[in-house]
Amino acid sequence: MDRREFFRLTALTTLSATLLPGCASSGSSSSGGSSPTVSSPDTSPPANFNGRKTLLGIDVLEADGFSSLQGQRVGLVTHKAGVNGRGQRTVDVLARAPGVKLTKLFGPEHGIDGNAAAEVVVKNARDARTGLPIYSLYGATRRPTPEMLEGLDVIVIDFQDIG
């Protein structure tokens, strides 16, 4: 994936992440049969607005069976607020998604877990739950290098409080 393609995908994904939560709704409520995780997230259905369930972008992808990511090698740019409507980390949701190969994670200024102080260099690491590499975008570089993007077909960006 060259730099131009990365920025095109980033713009597309950012636009999707901004628009999808407001556009996707369902008239019925579904109860997810997810098993409890270590952090015991809230498993109640997402909030309703005027009788319609509002879905986050990751919830829309999941409801669609991750069809747009099937067979893709995925990189995920996310942070602590990157969760689905049940409070499960987007990292974990994509890591267990059938047909999706989540291969790399990218973290912003405060890191994926939000533990780093402001304006402090964040080092590359490994995700404790998945074992996936986490590339810092607030370390030696502020943008992905060609080596970081190597082997990826698509980048998913999940910043729910970006605005």
PDB file of C-alpha atoms in Angstrom:
ATOM      1  CA  MET A   1       0.000   0.000   0.000  1.00  0.00           C
ATOM      2  CA  ASP A   2       1.625   3.264  -1.056  1.00  0.00           C
ATOM      3  CA  ARG A   3       1.266   6.576   0.749  1.00  0.00           C
ATOM      4  CA  ARG A   4      -1.360   7.947  -1.640  1.00  0.00           C
ATOM      5  CA  GLU A   5      -3.526   4.833  -1.191  1.00  0.00           C
ATOM      6  CA  PHE A   6      -3.099   5.059   2.602  1.00  0.00           C
ATOM      7  CA  PHE A   7      -4.385   8.636   2.664  1.00  0.00           C
ATOM      8  CA  ARG A   8      -7.286   7.771   0.358  1.00  0.00           C
ATOM      9  CA  LEU A   9      -8.292   4.900   2.630  1.00  0.00           C
ATOM     10  CA  THR A  10      -7.799   7.069   5.712  1.00  0.00           C
ATOM     11  CA  ALA A  11     -10.092   9.768   4.316  1.00  0.00           C
ATOM     12  CA  LEU A  12     -12.678   7.184   3.293  1.00  0.00           C
ATOM     13  CA  THR A  13     -12.556   5.446   6.663  1.00  0.00           C
ATOM     14  CA  THR A  14     -12.713   8.708   8.605  1.00  0.00           C
ATOM     15  CA  LEU A  15     -15.721   9.800   6.582  1.00  0.00           C
ATOM     16  CA  SER A  16     -17.372   6.423   7.169  1.00  0.00           C
ATOM     17  CA  ALA A  17     -16.603   6.513  10.882  1.00  0.00           C
ATOM     18  CA  THR A  18     -18.154   9.972  11.069  1.00  0.00           C
ATOM     19  CA  LEU A  19     -21.279   9.214   9.046  1.00  0.00           C
ATOM     20  CA  LEU A  20     -22.120   5.589   9.824  1.00  0.00           C
ATOM     21  CA  PRO A  21     -23.045   6.002  13.508  1.00  0.00           C
ATOM     22  CA  GLY A  22     -25.641   8.636  12.639  1.00  0.00           C
ATOM     23  CA  CYS A  23     -27.020   6.789   9.630  1.00  0.00           C
ATOM     24  CA  ALA A  24     -27.356   3.263  10.917  1.00  0.00           C
ATOM     25  CA  SER A  25     -30.409   2.375  12.913  1.00  0.00           C
ATOM     26  CA  SER A  26     -32.627  -0.574  13.444  1.00  0.00           C
ATOM     27  CA  GLY A  27     -36.224  -0.753  14.512  1.00  0.00           C
ATOM     28  CA  SER A  28     -35.685  -3.800  16.670  1.00  0.00           C
ATOM     29  CA  SER A  29     -33.430  -4.509  19.563  1.00  0.00           C
ATOM     30  CA  SER A  30     -31.140  -7.489  19.488  1.00  0.00           C
ATOM     31  CA  SER A  31     -29.531  -9.145  22.421  1.00  0.00           C
ATOM     32  CA  GLY A  32     -25.950 -10.094  21.725  1.00  0.00           C
ATOM     33  CA  GLY A  33     -25.008 -13.503  23.013  1.00  0.00           C
ATOM     34  CA  SER A  34     -21.483 -12.441  23.818  1.00  0.00           C
ATOM     35  CA  SER A  35     -19.644 -14.108  26.630  1.00  0.00           C
ATOM     36  CA  PRO A  36     -18.247 -11.962  29.444  1.00  0.00           C
ATOM     37  CA  THR A  37     -14.731 -10.626  28.974  1.00  0.00           C
ATOM     38  CA  VAL A  38     -12.061  -9.988  31.553  1.00  0.00           C
ATOM     39  CA  SER A  39     -13.171  -6.381  32.054  1.00  0.00           C
ATOM     40  CA  SER A  40     -16.889  -7.364  32.142  1.00  0.00           C
ATOM     41  CA  PRO A  41     -18.204  -4.702  29.739  1.00  0.00           C
ATOM     42  CA  ASP A  42     -21.830  -3.644  29.728  1.00  0.00           C
ATOM     43  CA  THR A  43     -23.681  -6.184  27.587  1.00  0.00           C
ATOM     44  CA  SER A  44     -26.943  -4.275  27.417  1.00  0.00           C
ATOM     45  CA  PRO A  45     -28.155  -3.198  23.962  1.00  0.00           C
ATOM     46  CA  PRO A  46     -27.022   0.207  22.676  1.00  0.00           C
ATOM     47  CA  ALA A  47     -29.123   3.234  23.617  1.00  0.00           C
ATOM     48  CA  ASN A  48     -32.378   3.931  21.784  1.00  0.00           C
ATOM     49  CA  PHE A  49     -33.255   7.251  20.201  1.00  0.00           C
ATOM     50  CA  ASN A  50     -36.906   7.839  19.306  1.00  0.00           C
ATOM     51  CA  GLY A  51     -37.489   4.106  19.523  1.00  0.00           C
ATOM     52  CA  ARG A  52     -34.635   3.297  17.130  1.00  0.00           C
ATOM     53  CA  LYS A  53     -31.332   1.791  18.171  1.00  0.00           C
ATOM     54  CA  THR A  54     -28.314   3.914  17.266  1.00  0.00           C
ATOM     55  CA  LEU A  55     -25.319   1.874  16.185  1.00  0.00           C
ATOM     56  CA  LEU A  56     -21.626   2.696  16.237  1.00  0.00           C
ATOM     57  CA  GLY A  57     -19.561   2.025  13.129  1.00  0.00           C
ATOM     58  CA  ILE A  58     -18.096  -1.191  14.583  1.00  0.00           C
ATOM     59  CA  ASP A  59     -21.638  -2.370  15.410  1.00  0.00           C
ATOM     60  CA  VAL A  60     -22.676  -1.742  11.795  1.00  0.00           C
ATOM     61  CA  LEU A  61     -19.688  -3.751  10.535  1.00  0.00           C
ATOM     62  CA  GLU A  62     -20.525  -6.574  12.940  1.00  0.00           C
ATOM     63  CA  ALA A  63     -24.240  -6.583  12.013  1.00  0.00           C
ATOM     64  CA  ASP A  64     -23.199  -6.879   8.353  1.00  0.00           C
ATOM     65  CA  GLY A  65     -20.957  -9.850   9.118  1.00  0.00           C
ATOM     66  CA  PHE A  66     -17.848  -7.728   8.470  1.00  0.00           C
ATOM     67  CA  SER A  67     -18.509  -8.197   4.739  1.00  0.00           C
ATOM     68  CA  SER A  68     -16.412  -5.184   3.699  1.00  0.00           C
ATOM     69  CA  LEU A  69     -13.416  -6.620   5.563  1.00  0.00           C
ATOM     70  CA  GLN A  70     -13.729 -10.278   4.507  1.00  0.00           C
ATOM     71  CA  GLY A  71     -10.394 -11.721   3.445  1.00  0.00           C
ATOM     72  CA  GLN A  72      -8.634  -8.429   4.179  1.00  0.00           C
ATOM     73  CA  ARG A  73      -5.481  -7.896   6.224  1.00  0.00           C
ATOM     74  CA  VAL A  74      -6.586  -5.106   8.538  1.00  0.00           C
ATOM     75  CA  GLY A  75      -4.721  -2.415  10.439  1.00  0.00           C
ATOM     76  CA  LEU A  76      -6.673  -0.650  13.194  1.00  0.00           C
ATOM     77  CA  VAL A  77      -6.031   2.903  14.400  1.00  0.00           C
ATOM     78  CA  THR A  78      -7.807   3.277  17.729  1.00  0.00           C
ATOM     79  CA  HIS A  79      -7.635   4.415  21.328  1.00  0.00           C
ATOM     80  CA  LYS A  80      -9.323   3.781  24.694  1.00  0.00           C
ATOM     81  CA  ALA A  81     -12.753   5.029  23.527  1.00  0.00           C
ATOM     82  CA  GLY A  82     -12.705   2.520  20.646  1.00  0.00           C
ATOM     83  CA  VAL A  83     -15.468   0.209  21.848  1.00  0.00           C
ATOM     84  CA  ASN A  84     -18.693  -1.224  20.467  1.00  0.00           C
ATOM     85  CA  GLY A  85     -22.179  -0.586  21.851  1.00  0.00           C
ATOM     86  CA  ARG A  86     -21.627  -3.290  24.481  1.00  0.00           C
ATOM     87  CA  GLY A  87     -18.365  -1.787  25.748  1.00  0.00           C
ATOM     88  CA  GLN A  88     -16.100  -4.360  24.076  1.00  0.00           C
ATOM     89  CA  ARG A  89     -12.847  -3.064  22.600  1.00  0.00           C
ATOM     90  CA  THR A  90     -12.890  -2.664  18.829  1.00  0.00           C
ATOM     91  CA  VAL A  91      -9.527  -4.469  18.871  1.00  0.00           C
ATOM     92  CA  ASP A  92     -11.143  -7.567  20.384  1.00  0.00           C
ATOM     93  CA  VAL A  93     -14.225  -7.411  18.147  1.00  0.00           C
ATOM     94  CA  LEU A  94     -12.114  -7.288  14.973  1.00  0.00           C
ATOM     95  CA  ALA A  95      -9.617  -9.865  16.279  1.00  0.00           C
ATOM     96  CA  ARG A  96     -12.380 -12.464  16.646  1.00  0.00           C
ATOM     97  CA  ALA A  97     -14.324 -11.447  13.496  1.00  0.00           C
ATOM     98  CA  PRO A  98     -14.645 -14.442  11.160  1.00  0.00           C
ATOM     99  CA  GLY A  99     -12.862 -13.975   7.840  1.00  0.00           C
ATOM    100  CA  VAL A 100     -11.031 -10.834   9.021  1.00  0.00           C
ATOM    101  CA  LYS A 101      -7.291 -10.865   9.675  1.00  0.00           C
ATOM    102  CA  LEU A 102      -6.491  -8.069  12.119  1.00  0.00           C
ATOM    103  CA  THR A 103      -2.711  -7.863  11.851  1.00  0.00           C
ATOM    104  CA  LYS A 104      -1.519  -4.495  13.173  1.00  0.00           C
ATOM    105  CA  LEU A 105      -2.645  -1.838  15.624  1.00  0.00           C
ATOM    106  CA  PHE A 106      -1.785   1.851  15.575  1.00  0.00           C
ATOM    107  CA  GLY A 107      -2.049   4.108  18.611  1.00  0.00           C
ATOM    108  CA  PRO A 108      -2.335   7.904  18.903  1.00  0.00           C
ATOM    109  CA  GLU A 109      -0.817  10.353  21.397  1.00  0.00           C
ATOM    110  CA  HIS A 110      -1.946   8.702  24.647  1.00  0.00           C
ATOM    111  CA  GLY A 111      -1.573   5.153  23.317  1.00  0.00           C
ATOM    112  CA  ILE A 112      -4.259   2.585  22.613  1.00  0.00           C
ATOM    113  CA  ASP A 113      -5.063   2.183  26.305  1.00  0.00           C
ATOM    114  CA  GLY A 114      -4.945   5.921  27.052  1.00  0.00           C
ATOM    115  CA  ASN A 115      -2.280   5.454  29.733  1.00  0.00           C
ATOM    116  CA  ALA A 116       0.430   7.747  28.342  1.00  0.00           C
ATOM    117  CA  ALA A 117       0.656  11.349  29.503  1.00  0.00           C
ATOM    118  CA  ALA A 118       0.108  14.211  27.067  1.00  0.00           C
ATOM    119  CA  GLU A 119       3.025  15.089  24.797  1.00  0.00           C
ATOM    120  CA  VAL A 120       5.071  12.097  25.981  1.00  0.00           C
ATOM    121  CA  VAL A 121       6.639   9.852  23.353  1.00  0.00           C
ATOM    122  CA  VAL A 122       4.801   6.521  23.170  1.00  0.00           C
ATOM    123  CA  LYS A 123       6.860   3.455  22.228  1.00  0.00           C
ATOM    124  CA  ASN A 124       5.811   0.597  19.975  1.00  0.00           C
ATOM    125  CA  ALA A 125       4.479  -2.339  21.986  1.00  0.00           C
ATOM    126  CA  ARG A 126       2.323  -5.481  21.858  1.00  0.00           C
ATOM    127  CA  ASP A 127      -1.329  -5.684  22.793  1.00  0.00           C
ATOM    128  CA  ALA A 128      -1.617  -7.758  25.980  1.00  0.00           C
ATOM    129  CA  ARG A 129      -4.847  -9.505  24.939  1.00  0.00           C
ATOM    130  CA  THR A 130      -4.227 -10.246  21.263  1.00  0.00           C
ATOM    131  CA  GLY A 131      -0.434 -10.213  21.050  1.00  0.00           C
ATOM    132  CA  LEU A 132      -0.682  -7.942  17.994  1.00  0.00           C
ATOM    133  CA  PRO A 133       1.999  -5.307  17.392  1.00  0.00           C
ATOM    134  CA  ILE A 134       1.034  -1.753  18.345  1.00  0.00           C
ATOM    135  CA  TYR A 135       2.778   0.906  16.282  1.00  0.00           C
ATOM    136  CA  SER A 136       2.900   4.284  17.946  1.00  0.00           C
ATOM    137  CA  LEU A 137       1.862   7.279  15.883  1.00  0.00           C
ATOM    138  CA  TYR A 138       3.189   9.474  18.684  1.00  0.00           C
ATOM    139  CA  GLY A 139       6.710   8.137  18.926  1.00  0.00           C
ATOM    140  CA  ALA A 140       9.659   8.288  16.571  1.00  0.00           C
ATOM    141  CA  THR A 141       7.172   9.174  13.818  1.00  0.00           C
ATOM    142  CA  ARG A 142       3.757  10.842  13.729  1.00  0.00           C
ATOM    143  CA  ARG A 143       2.595   8.963  10.642  1.00  0.00           C
ATOM    144  CA  PRO A 144       2.798   5.357   9.543  1.00  0.00           C
ATOM    145  CA  THR A 145       5.973   4.443   7.721  1.00  0.00           C
ATOM    146  CA  PRO A 146       5.898   2.288   4.582  1.00  0.00           C
ATOM    147  CA  GLU A 147       7.232  -0.592   6.713  1.00  0.00           C
ATOM    148  CA  MET A 148       4.312  -0.216   9.151  1.00  0.00           C
ATOM    149  CA  LEU A 149       1.815  -0.331   6.273  1.00  0.00           C
ATOM    150  CA  GLU A 150       3.459  -3.296   4.578  1.00  0.00           C
ATOM    151  CA  GLY A 151       1.166  -6.297   4.369  1.00  0.00           C
ATOM    152  CA  LEU A 152      -2.059  -4.363   5.003  1.00  0.00           C
ATOM    153  CA  ASP A 153      -5.014  -4.257   2.637  1.00  0.00           C
ATOM    154  CA  VAL A 154      -7.129  -1.783   4.585  1.00  0.00           C
ATOM    155  CA  ILE A 155      -6.956   0.577   7.575  1.00  0.00           C
ATOM    156  CA  VAL A 156      -9.919   0.942   9.944  1.00  0.00           C
ATOM    157  CA  ILE A 157      -9.956   4.110  12.055  1.00  0.00           C
ATOM    158  CA  ASP A 158     -11.976   4.127  15.262  1.00  0.00           C
ATOM    159  CA  PHE A 159     -11.897   7.438  17.143  1.00  0.00           C
ATOM    160  CA  GLN A 160     -15.356   7.816  18.627  1.00  0.00           C
ATOM    161  CA  ASP A 161     -14.668  11.120  20.325  1.00  0.00           C
ATOM    162  CA  ILE A 162     -12.750  12.613  17.410  1.00  0.00           C
ATOM    163  CA  GLY A 163     -15.045  15.664  17.215  1.00  0.00           C
TER     164      GLY A 163
END
